[in-house]
Amino acid sequence: MSLNLEQATSLIIERARQLVNHLIEQRGRETPPFLSEEFARLQGIKEIVKTDLGKEVSAVLLKLHDGDIIKVNANHHPVRQNFSCAHEIGHSLLRELRIELDTENIEYRTFNSEAPRRARAKARERLCNAAATELLMPESIFRKYLLDFGISINSVEQLANIFRVSVPAAAIRIAEVSPEPCVALLWRKLRNKSKALQLAWPRRKPIGKSHYTPVHKRVTPPSTLHKAYEYNSPVKCYKLFKVNNVVKNLPMESKGFGQGETRYIISLAFPGR
Ligand SMILES: [Zn+2]
């Protein structure tokens, strides 16, 4: 079956949803967390092996004669392991659905002969991430929790803990499922001596949504964002965003997470407020 990226995305998310429903039926309750171990069992993966995969590799799906196994990098944080495993289950779903991506509809910018193959591989990875997201943070359940906690920067960490995902993953999911328009952003300090904060994402246009990007992708001190970087309490400010060549001043809530070198700021901006 040859599909474009959008069709393939809805197909794999649909299949992930079936797996979630199957699990909920089996457990008799729909309370998070949803762990990749639980889905692996349902998907006929016989074992998840936690092992040293070095620095770069997160997880691999191995097809053995007596069933599949997932090897996951034991050096990584448990929430990252949970996502990596779910991503590999996504590969298993992709194989089962026999999705062939129609390369003509995948964007690539060069005419290099390797480009279509690489674009297809990248698109496959995005499909597996979409499946993993639906498995670990099922849309309707995540939205219910989000509305209970409130669409706010203060809910990000709580939702991440409840669903056993990383803070950035929870923030992206909030923006995806929120009934109120919401943009999630991540800022980091540049590696050099500059004290500026640099926007790390969003970089890519989300499928079927208006694309809000900050006009200034680099923020120099002093700024409200730097306060969020220095202290742990959330901050509020207004920021200029561009959408379809129109500039709008949006309210934004931000909070710093992580320590030292890996410290970052998550912001949620609200186009409707
Ligand atoms: Zn992959």
mmCIF file of N, CA, C and O in Angstrom, residues 15-17 19-20 34-35 39 85-87 89-90 93 130-138 173:
data_model
loop_
_atom_site.group_PDB
_atom_site.id
_atom_site.type_symbol
_atom_site.label_atom_id
_atom_site.label_comp_id
_atom_site.label_asym_id
_atom_site.label_seq_id
_atom_site.Cartn_x
_atom_site.Cartn_y
_atom_site.Cartn_z
ATOM 1 N N ARG A 15 -3.838 2.556 14.403
ATOM 2 C CA ARG A 15 -3.403 1.227 14.863
ATOM 3 C C ARG A 15 -2.885 1.298 16.309
ATOM 4 O O ARG A 15 -3.144 0.407 17.113
ATOM 5 N N ALA A 16 -2.166 2.380 16.635
ATOM 6 C CA ALA A 16 -1.664 2.559 18.006
ATOM 7 C C ALA A 16 -2.850 2.674 18.965
ATOM 8 O O ALA A 16 -2.837 2.124 20.069
ATOM 9 N N ARG A 17 -3.884 3.383 18.528
ATOM 10 C CA ARG A 17 -5.092 3.564 19.346
ATOM 11 C C ARG A 17 -5.754 2.222 19.646
ATOM 12 O O ARG A 17 -6.231 1.982 20.740
ATOM 13 N N LEU A 19 -4.268 -0.587 19.883
ATOM 14 C CA LEU A 19 -3.421 -1.262 20.872
ATOM 15 C C LEU A 19 -3.705 -0.707 22.271
ATOM 16 O O LEU A 19 -3.781 -1.450 23.246
ATOM 17 N N VAL A 20 -3.879 0.620 22.361
ATOM 18 C CA VAL A 20 -4.207 1.253 23.642
ATOM 19 C C VAL A 20 -5.551 0.714 24.155
ATOM 20 O O VAL A 20 -5.669 0.313 25.322
ATOM 21 N N PHE A 34 1.022 4.471 30.731
ATOM 22 C CA PHE A 34 0.979 3.387 29.756
ATOM 23 C C PHE A 34 2.429 3.056 29.439
ATOM 24 O O PHE A 34 3.140 3.889 28.888
ATOM 25 N N LEU A 35 2.843 1.886 29.845
ATOM 26 C CA LEU A 35 4.269 1.568 29.693
ATOM 27 C C LEU A 35 4.510 0.728 28.453
ATOM 28 O O LEU A 35 3.675 -0.105 28.075
ATOM 29 N N PHE A 39 2.617 -2.706 26.142
ATOM 30 C CA PHE A 39 2.284 -2.760 24.707
ATOM 31 C C PHE A 39 3.115 -3.823 23.989
ATOM 32 O O PHE A 39 2.630 -4.482 23.080
ATOM 33 N N CYS A 85 11.457 2.561 23.518
ATOM 34 C CA CYS A 85 10.798 1.260 23.322
ATOM 35 C C CYS A 85 9.498 1.431 22.555
ATOM 36 O O CYS A 85 9.200 0.653 21.643
ATOM 37 N N ALA A 86 8.720 2.451 22.932
ATOM 38 C CA ALA A 86 7.449 2.698 22.248
ATOM 39 C C ALA A 86 7.703 3.009 20.771
ATOM 40 O O ALA A 86 6.940 2.603 19.898
ATOM 41 N N HIS A 87 8.799 3.733 20.485
ATOM 42 C CA HIS A 87 9.179 4.032 19.109
ATOM 43 C C HIS A 87 9.459 2.726 18.333
ATOM 44 O O HIS A 87 9.034 2.570 17.182
ATOM 45 N N ILE A 89 8.200 -0.189 19.022
ATOM 46 C CA ILE A 89 6.897 -0.825 18.813
ATOM 47 C C ILE A 89 6.236 -0.180 17.591
ATOM 48 O O ILE A 89 5.585 -0.853 16.791
ATOM 49 N N GLY A 90 6.462 1.112 17.416
ATOM 50 C CA GLY A 90 5.993 1.818 16.216
ATOM 51 C C GLY A 90 6.551 1.173 14.953
ATOM 52 O O GLY A 90 5.825 0.966 13.971
ATOM 53 N N LEU A 93 4.615 -1.923 14.311
ATOM 54 C CA LEU A 93 3.291 -1.609 13.736
ATOM 55 C C LEU A 93 3.414 -1.248 12.261
ATOM 56 O O LEU A 93 2.613 -1.672 11.428
ATOM 57 N N ALA A 130 5.166 9.292 16.091
ATOM 58 C CA ALA A 130 3.726 9.578 16.219
ATOM 59 C C ALA A 130 3.022 8.409 16.907
ATOM 60 O O ALA A 130 2.170 8.603 17.777
ATOM 61 N N ALA A 131 3.414 7.185 16.529
ATOM 62 C CA ALA A 131 2.828 5.993 17.152
ATOM 63 C C ALA A 131 3.201 5.943 18.633
ATOM 64 O O ALA A 131 2.356 5.712 19.498
ATOM 65 N N ALA A 132 4.475 6.191 18.952
ATOM 66 C CA ALA A 132 4.949 6.151 20.340
ATOM 67 C C ALA A 132 4.206 7.175 21.192
ATOM 68 O O ALA A 132 3.814 6.886 22.325
ATOM 69 N N THR A 133 3.990 8.367 20.621
ATOM 70 C CA THR A 133 3.282 9.423 21.341
ATOM 71 C C THR A 133 1.853 8.990 21.674
ATOM 72 O O THR A 133 1.383 9.178 22.789
ATOM 73 N N GLU A 134 1.189 8.383 20.698
ATOM 74 C CA GLU A 134 -0.191 7.938 20.937
ATOM 75 C C GLU A 134 -0.235 6.785 21.946
ATOM 76 O O GLU A 134 -1.148 6.701 22.755
ATOM 77 N N LEU A 135 0.779 5.917 21.925
ATOM 78 C CA LEU A 135 0.812 4.791 22.866
ATOM 79 C C LEU A 135 0.993 5.282 24.299
ATOM 80 O O LEU A 135 0.291 4.857 25.208
ATOM 81 N N LEU A 136 1.950 6.172 24.496
ATOM 82 C CA LEU A 136 2.293 6.594 25.866
ATOM 83 C C LEU A 136 1.387 7.704 26.381
ATOM 84 O O LEU A 136 1.178 7.817 27.587
ATOM 85 N N MET A 137 0.891 8.550 25.463
ATOM 86 C CA MET A 137 0.009 9.657 25.865
ATOM 87 C C MET A 137 -1.237 9.644 24.986
ATOM 88 O O MET A 137 -1.433 10.544 24.155
ATOM 89 N N PRO A 138 -2.098 8.627 25.132
ATOM 90 C CA PRO A 138 -3.273 8.518 24.251
ATOM 91 C C PRO A 138 -4.070 9.825 24.264
ATOM 92 O O PRO A 138 -4.335 10.371 25.330
ATOM 93 N N ARG A 173 2.992 17.380 23.507
ATOM 94 C CA ARG A 173 1.685 16.726 23.492
ATOM 95 C C ARG A 173 0.584 17.689 23.924
ATOM 96 O O ARG A 173 -0.519 17.661 23.379
#
